[in-house]
XYZ file of C-alpha atoms in Angstrom:
377
model
C -65.775 -58.983 -26.721
C -62.391 -59.338 -28.401
C -59.392 -58.392 -26.307
C -57.463 -57.274 -29.410
C -59.823 -54.437 -30.338
C -61.711 -54.178 -27.030
C -60.965 -50.447 -26.572
C -62.462 -49.734 -29.995
C -65.592 -51.744 -29.284
C -66.019 -49.995 -25.908
C -65.726 -46.622 -27.613
C -68.444 -47.561 -30.101
C -70.689 -48.800 -27.301
C -70.222 -45.421 -25.655
C -71.250 -43.606 -28.814
C -74.496 -45.590 -28.958
C -75.126 -45.208 -25.221
C -74.802 -41.425 -25.604
C -77.684 -41.401 -28.085
C -75.491 -40.134 -30.927
C -76.588 -43.048 -33.132
C -79.033 -45.910 -32.560
C -76.513 -48.531 -33.689
C -73.152 -49.163 -35.341
C -71.345 -51.978 -37.099
C -67.571 -52.072 -37.536
C -64.965 -54.331 -39.072
C -61.190 -54.239 -38.679
C -58.356 -56.129 -40.305
C -54.937 -55.574 -38.777
C -52.056 -57.865 -39.541
C -53.491 -61.353 -39.477
C -56.540 -60.490 -37.381
C -60.019 -59.674 -38.727
C -62.918 -58.932 -36.396
C -66.439 -57.536 -36.599
C -68.570 -55.821 -33.988
C -72.177 -54.653 -33.787
C -73.913 -52.645 -31.098
C -77.263 -50.926 -30.659
C -80.526 -51.312 -32.542
C -81.681 -50.874 -36.130
C -84.567 -48.534 -35.262
C -85.046 -46.312 -32.226
C -87.642 -47.677 -29.844
C -87.659 -51.124 -31.442
C -85.821 -54.227 -30.212
C -84.237 -55.536 -33.423
C -80.486 -55.469 -32.736
C -77.764 -54.436 -35.107
C -75.958 -57.502 -36.439
C -72.603 -57.676 -38.123
C -74.413 -58.600 -41.357
C -76.953 -55.758 -41.194
C -77.165 -53.996 -44.600
C -76.627 -50.236 -44.720
C -77.106 -47.520 -47.302
C -73.441 -46.753 -47.952
C -73.872 -43.570 -50.045
C -70.531 -42.336 -51.410
C -68.738 -45.521 -50.376
C -70.363 -46.834 -53.557
C -67.807 -44.724 -55.419
C -64.687 -46.881 -54.898
C -66.553 -49.818 -56.418
C -67.059 -47.669 -59.509
C -63.309 -47.114 -59.659
C -62.569 -50.812 -59.271
C -65.204 -51.772 -61.834
C -63.741 -49.350 -64.360
C -60.236 -50.654 -63.628
C -61.367 -54.219 -64.288
C -62.763 -53.108 -67.664
C -59.522 -51.260 -68.438
C -57.633 -54.456 -67.586
C -59.448 -56.487 -70.257
C -59.545 -53.729 -72.855
C -63.242 -52.888 -72.571
C -62.237 -49.314 -71.706
C -59.155 -47.140 -72.097
C -58.343 -44.179 -69.872
C -58.106 -41.654 -72.648
C -61.102 -42.896 -74.608
C -63.547 -40.066 -75.334
C -66.526 -40.538 -73.036
C -68.864 -39.802 -75.929
C -67.984 -43.201 -77.427
C -70.624 -44.504 -74.980
C -72.249 -41.243 -73.954
C -73.064 -39.302 -77.125
C -74.870 -36.821 -74.903
C -71.430 -35.531 -73.862
C -70.212 -34.758 -77.367
C -69.156 -31.141 -78.105
C -69.608 -29.817 -74.544
C -69.986 -26.128 -73.799
C -68.306 -24.491 -70.797
C -69.407 -21.436 -68.845
C -67.213 -18.390 -69.385
C -66.889 -18.411 -65.571
C -68.475 -20.744 -63.012
C -70.972 -18.057 -61.958
C -71.827 -16.845 -65.463
C -75.336 -16.943 -66.950
C -76.065 -20.214 -68.708
C -76.032 -18.492 -72.065
C -72.472 -17.224 -71.611
C -70.454 -20.220 -72.763
C -67.440 -21.159 -74.831
C -66.548 -24.384 -76.565
C -64.717 -26.984 -74.500
C -61.002 -27.024 -75.246
C -60.873 -30.799 -74.917
C -63.305 -33.673 -75.108
C -64.387 -35.392 -71.894
C -62.472 -38.629 -71.272
C -62.915 -41.746 -69.188
C -59.928 -40.622 -67.106
C -61.644 -37.340 -66.234
C -64.802 -39.110 -65.100
C -62.698 -41.440 -62.941
C -60.852 -38.551 -61.313
C -63.919 -36.251 -61.123
C -62.215 -33.619 -63.259
C -64.606 -33.555 -66.224
C -65.949 -30.126 -65.262
C -69.310 -30.456 -63.506
C -70.294 -31.342 -59.952
C -71.484 -30.197 -56.557
C -71.177 -26.493 -55.855
C -71.839 -24.667 -52.610
C -72.393 -21.350 -54.402
C -75.793 -20.069 -55.542
C -74.981 -19.701 -59.229
C -77.238 -19.903 -62.292
C -75.781 -23.338 -62.998
C -76.492 -24.523 -59.447
C -80.063 -23.292 -59.774
C -80.455 -25.067 -63.113
C -79.102 -28.319 -61.677
C -81.593 -28.071 -58.808
C -84.487 -27.408 -61.185
C -83.471 -30.451 -63.266
C -83.202 -32.760 -60.244
C -79.445 -33.119 -60.718
C -78.117 -31.772 -57.403
C -75.982 -34.456 -55.694
C -77.598 -35.801 -52.561
C -77.973 -38.843 -50.329
C -80.449 -40.481 -52.715
C -79.695 -41.496 -56.321
C -81.280 -39.500 -59.149
C -85.014 -40.077 -59.318
C -85.054 -40.822 -63.053
C -83.870 -43.374 -65.580
C -80.252 -43.223 -66.726
C -81.110 -42.058 -70.246
C -83.215 -39.219 -68.878
C -80.404 -38.289 -66.487
C -77.973 -37.999 -69.398
C -80.496 -35.998 -71.408
C -80.733 -33.461 -68.578
C -76.959 -33.385 -68.066
C -76.465 -32.696 -71.767
C -78.716 -29.646 -71.553
C -76.342 -27.941 -69.107
C -72.926 -26.379 -69.690
C -69.869 -27.424 -67.710
C -68.632 -25.171 -64.924
C -64.968 -25.759 -65.759
C -62.952 -26.799 -68.769
C -62.536 -30.605 -68.849
C -59.459 -31.710 -66.961
C -58.854 -28.481 -65.065
C -60.599 -28.850 -61.689
C -61.936 -31.530 -59.358
C -65.709 -31.351 -58.787
C -67.591 -33.746 -56.548
C -70.093 -36.456 -57.361
C -71.679 -35.755 -60.761
C -68.888 -37.494 -62.669
C -69.552 -40.647 -60.649
C -73.167 -40.836 -61.764
C -72.152 -40.146 -65.364
C -69.500 -42.869 -65.037
C -72.200 -45.251 -63.793
C -74.084 -44.800 -67.059
C -70.904 -45.229 -69.086
C -69.989 -48.476 -67.289
C -73.429 -49.915 -67.956
C -73.313 -49.003 -71.635
C -69.700 -50.150 -72.084
C -70.525 -53.419 -70.312
C -73.589 -53.881 -72.548
C -75.610 -54.990 -69.538
C -77.429 -53.473 -66.573
C -74.908 -52.037 -64.125
C -76.040 -54.460 -61.431
C -75.101 -57.383 -63.663
C -71.670 -56.014 -64.575
C -70.939 -55.184 -60.935
C -71.945 -58.691 -59.872
C -69.985 -60.477 -62.555
C -66.775 -58.517 -62.076
C -66.662 -57.645 -58.355
C -69.493 -58.666 -56.042
C -69.867 -62.247 -57.282
C -66.160 -63.191 -57.323
C -65.695 -61.687 -53.835
C -68.820 -63.289 -52.356
C -70.425 -59.903 -51.672
C -73.912 -61.406 -51.619
C -75.424 -58.510 -49.644
C -74.173 -55.705 -51.896
C -76.763 -54.387 -54.359
C -78.695 -51.295 -55.368
C -81.415 -51.946 -52.794
C -81.913 -53.933 -49.594
C -84.454 -56.103 -47.799
C -86.885 -53.851 -45.882
C -86.970 -56.473 -43.122
C -83.211 -55.988 -42.607
C -82.468 -52.336 -43.425
C -82.004 -50.048 -40.427
C -83.867 -46.772 -40.238
C -81.712 -43.882 -41.484
C -81.742 -40.744 -39.321
C -80.580 -37.187 -39.821
C -79.415 -34.989 -36.936
C -81.555 -31.936 -36.167
C -81.551 -29.324 -33.414
C -84.241 -31.361 -31.633
C -82.573 -34.759 -32.013
C -82.578 -37.510 -34.603
C -85.299 -37.381 -37.259
C -86.205 -40.213 -39.632
C -84.651 -39.664 -43.059
C -85.477 -42.992 -44.719
C -87.366 -45.914 -43.257
C -86.677 -49.621 -43.820
C -89.357 -49.657 -46.510
C -88.233 -46.392 -48.051
C -86.299 -45.430 -51.154
C -83.569 -48.069 -50.749
C -85.937 -51.024 -50.374
C -86.737 -51.645 -54.034
C -84.929 -51.533 -57.376
C -84.178 -47.885 -58.227
C -84.778 -46.245 -61.603
C -81.114 -45.170 -61.677
C -78.365 -47.590 -60.647
C -75.840 -45.184 -59.188
C -72.301 -45.940 -58.094
C -72.131 -42.334 -56.998
C -74.191 -43.211 -53.943
C -76.764 -45.908 -54.572
C -75.427 -49.108 -53.047
C -76.536 -51.073 -50.017
C -73.863 -53.257 -48.410
C -72.666 -54.856 -45.186
C -69.462 -54.296 -43.237
C -68.153 -57.827 -44.004
C -68.878 -57.337 -47.720
C -67.141 -53.989 -47.832
C -64.142 -55.145 -45.847
C -63.811 -58.059 -48.274
C -63.764 -55.568 -51.146
C -61.090 -53.389 -49.544
C -59.031 -56.435 -48.587
C -59.118 -57.672 -52.189
C -57.923 -54.239 -53.312
C -55.178 -54.101 -50.693
C -53.991 -57.645 -51.437
C -54.047 -57.137 -55.228
C -56.355 -60.110 -55.683
C -59.154 -58.141 -57.363
C -57.211 -56.093 -59.911
C -53.811 -56.340 -61.559
C -51.339 -54.768 -59.136
C -50.375 -51.961 -61.497
C -54.001 -50.913 -61.995
C -54.769 -51.059 -58.286
C -51.712 -48.849 -57.729
C -53.026 -46.365 -60.288
C -56.509 -46.422 -58.790
C -55.187 -45.623 -55.298
C -52.484 -43.045 -56.034
C -52.674 -39.256 -56.228
C -53.986 -38.528 -59.726
C -54.549 -34.768 -59.437
C -52.467 -31.772 -60.411
C -52.158 -28.894 -57.945
C -54.676 -26.899 -59.967
C -57.198 -29.714 -60.011
C -56.856 -30.159 -56.241
C -58.272 -26.710 -55.514
C -61.807 -28.044 -55.838
C -61.096 -30.935 -53.474
C -59.347 -28.739 -50.898
C -62.413 -26.503 -50.737
C -64.451 -29.490 -49.552
C -62.106 -31.546 -47.358
C -59.067 -29.380 -46.677
C -55.371 -30.102 -47.281
C -53.570 -33.436 -47.234
C -56.081 -35.292 -49.402
C -56.078 -36.011 -53.123
C -58.016 -38.288 -55.454
C -57.388 -41.442 -57.442
C -59.978 -43.324 -59.463
C -63.216 -42.667 -57.539
C -61.394 -42.878 -54.211
C -59.580 -40.441 -51.944
C -55.839 -40.782 -51.359
C -54.078 -39.137 -48.440
C -50.919 -37.193 -49.241
C -50.127 -35.967 -45.740
C -50.926 -36.529 -42.074
C -53.675 -33.960 -41.582
C -55.235 -35.996 -38.737
C -53.659 -38.208 -36.085
C -54.811 -41.369 -37.860
C -53.888 -40.164 -41.362
C -50.910 -41.443 -43.325
C -49.572 -40.792 -46.819
C -50.917 -43.509 -49.098
C -53.984 -44.242 -46.976
C -56.980 -44.615 -49.291
C -60.752 -44.849 -48.885
C -63.659 -42.467 -48.408
C -66.748 -41.636 -46.378
C -70.451 -41.744 -47.177
C -72.985 -39.069 -46.329
C -75.337 -41.665 -44.858
C -72.810 -42.165 -42.043
C -70.197 -44.605 -43.335
C -66.390 -44.578 -43.438
C -63.841 -47.089 -44.758
C -60.084 -46.863 -45.356
C -57.035 -48.960 -46.121
C -53.796 -47.857 -44.454
C -50.950 -49.830 -46.070
C -48.356 -48.282 -43.752
C -50.079 -49.844 -40.736
C -51.367 -52.982 -42.493
C -54.812 -51.794 -41.436
C -58.320 -51.776 -42.898
C -61.157 -50.173 -40.969
C -64.851 -50.026 -41.874
C -67.621 -48.374 -39.857
C -71.274 -48.176 -40.894
C -73.890 -46.126 -39.051
C -77.426 -45.038 -39.930
C -76.854 -41.418 -38.860
C -76.352 -39.010 -41.759
C -73.163 -36.972 -41.694
C -73.628 -33.359 -40.620
C -71.127 -32.164 -43.234
C -67.984 -33.060 -45.215
C -65.656 -32.314 -42.281
C -67.188 -34.950 -39.997
C -64.248 -37.274 -39.396
C -65.488 -40.309 -37.388
C -62.763 -39.625 -34.819
C -64.667 -41.705 -32.277
C -63.691 -44.772 -34.333
C -60.306 -43.908 -35.806
C -58.717 -42.479 -32.638
C -59.260 -45.557 -30.417
C -58.367 -47.809 -33.331
C -55.022 -46.074 -33.781
C -54.390 -46.314 -30.052
C -55.273 -50.003 -30.036
C -52.859 -50.994 -32.791
C -49.983 -48.780 -31.704
C -47.563 -46.838 -33.913
C -46.902 -47.820 -37.492
């Protein structure tokens, strides 16, 4: 066990020993030191240990790769921020908008502006996850479009066909709404790249960074069992041979990737070091891109002190002990968290196979001992 991050590793061992999760894998880069740690098992009651190269379903941590992929295409002119999205997604042409978010689906007005690439990147195009039982929410559920821990169970063209049949909840560019824009952006990136999304992702990001274990599905002999917490303990959500063990019908960067901690830390390090993207585009990707009005949707989900860049969260205040203005990253509903903190020269990545209980789950058991181990900024 490393002496540098020993308190962090002991804390993670304690989490596993408590039964909170069967196993965990973590990676940390601080200053000139990078270390990885694995503890526990991949499946309850079975002996296969977690390894530092164990692949995990990373859920919404797929999203920052969508932002970086789009930025790389902006860098070479394949995309422009203010391009109309319907250049590649004709399904989005002439959108209709509900007169109010809870209005009947027939009560719509014309969109005041077209949907742009920028709005999909910042999740402000007007449609996404809602916690209210509205006619639109019911229609999204009936169409299989409600955001969840699994990618849409349909081909991309069918997904866009169903999206096009629904009105927006908000005028484009006026409010942040979670998730749906990321799946729409996934389709746009594939069409703009004129290749399957897996190929474009490999050629532009995963291949150059040596992320050999990052893909839209994983080896069933290596995937850990995913569990969800219930009142009676952990219940199996997805087995090693389940929905992430074979090529999916929809390649989603909203939540469809499988990756390893070393792969993901390599990605974040390349972002932080400006070796993946031109520095000015990385800065744009990881800065606060939202107006105060747009932030209302984000604050409803995660509270104050957090804003949004291009498919990645950006902290604007110190709302938790380990927070810092300029810290960027995100969490994944399948139990993953990863952030870059430039002020502390710190990158932390933690993957678990325990689904998050809700958007306010903060992984304090990792970030608190890590902050203590590295000392003040």
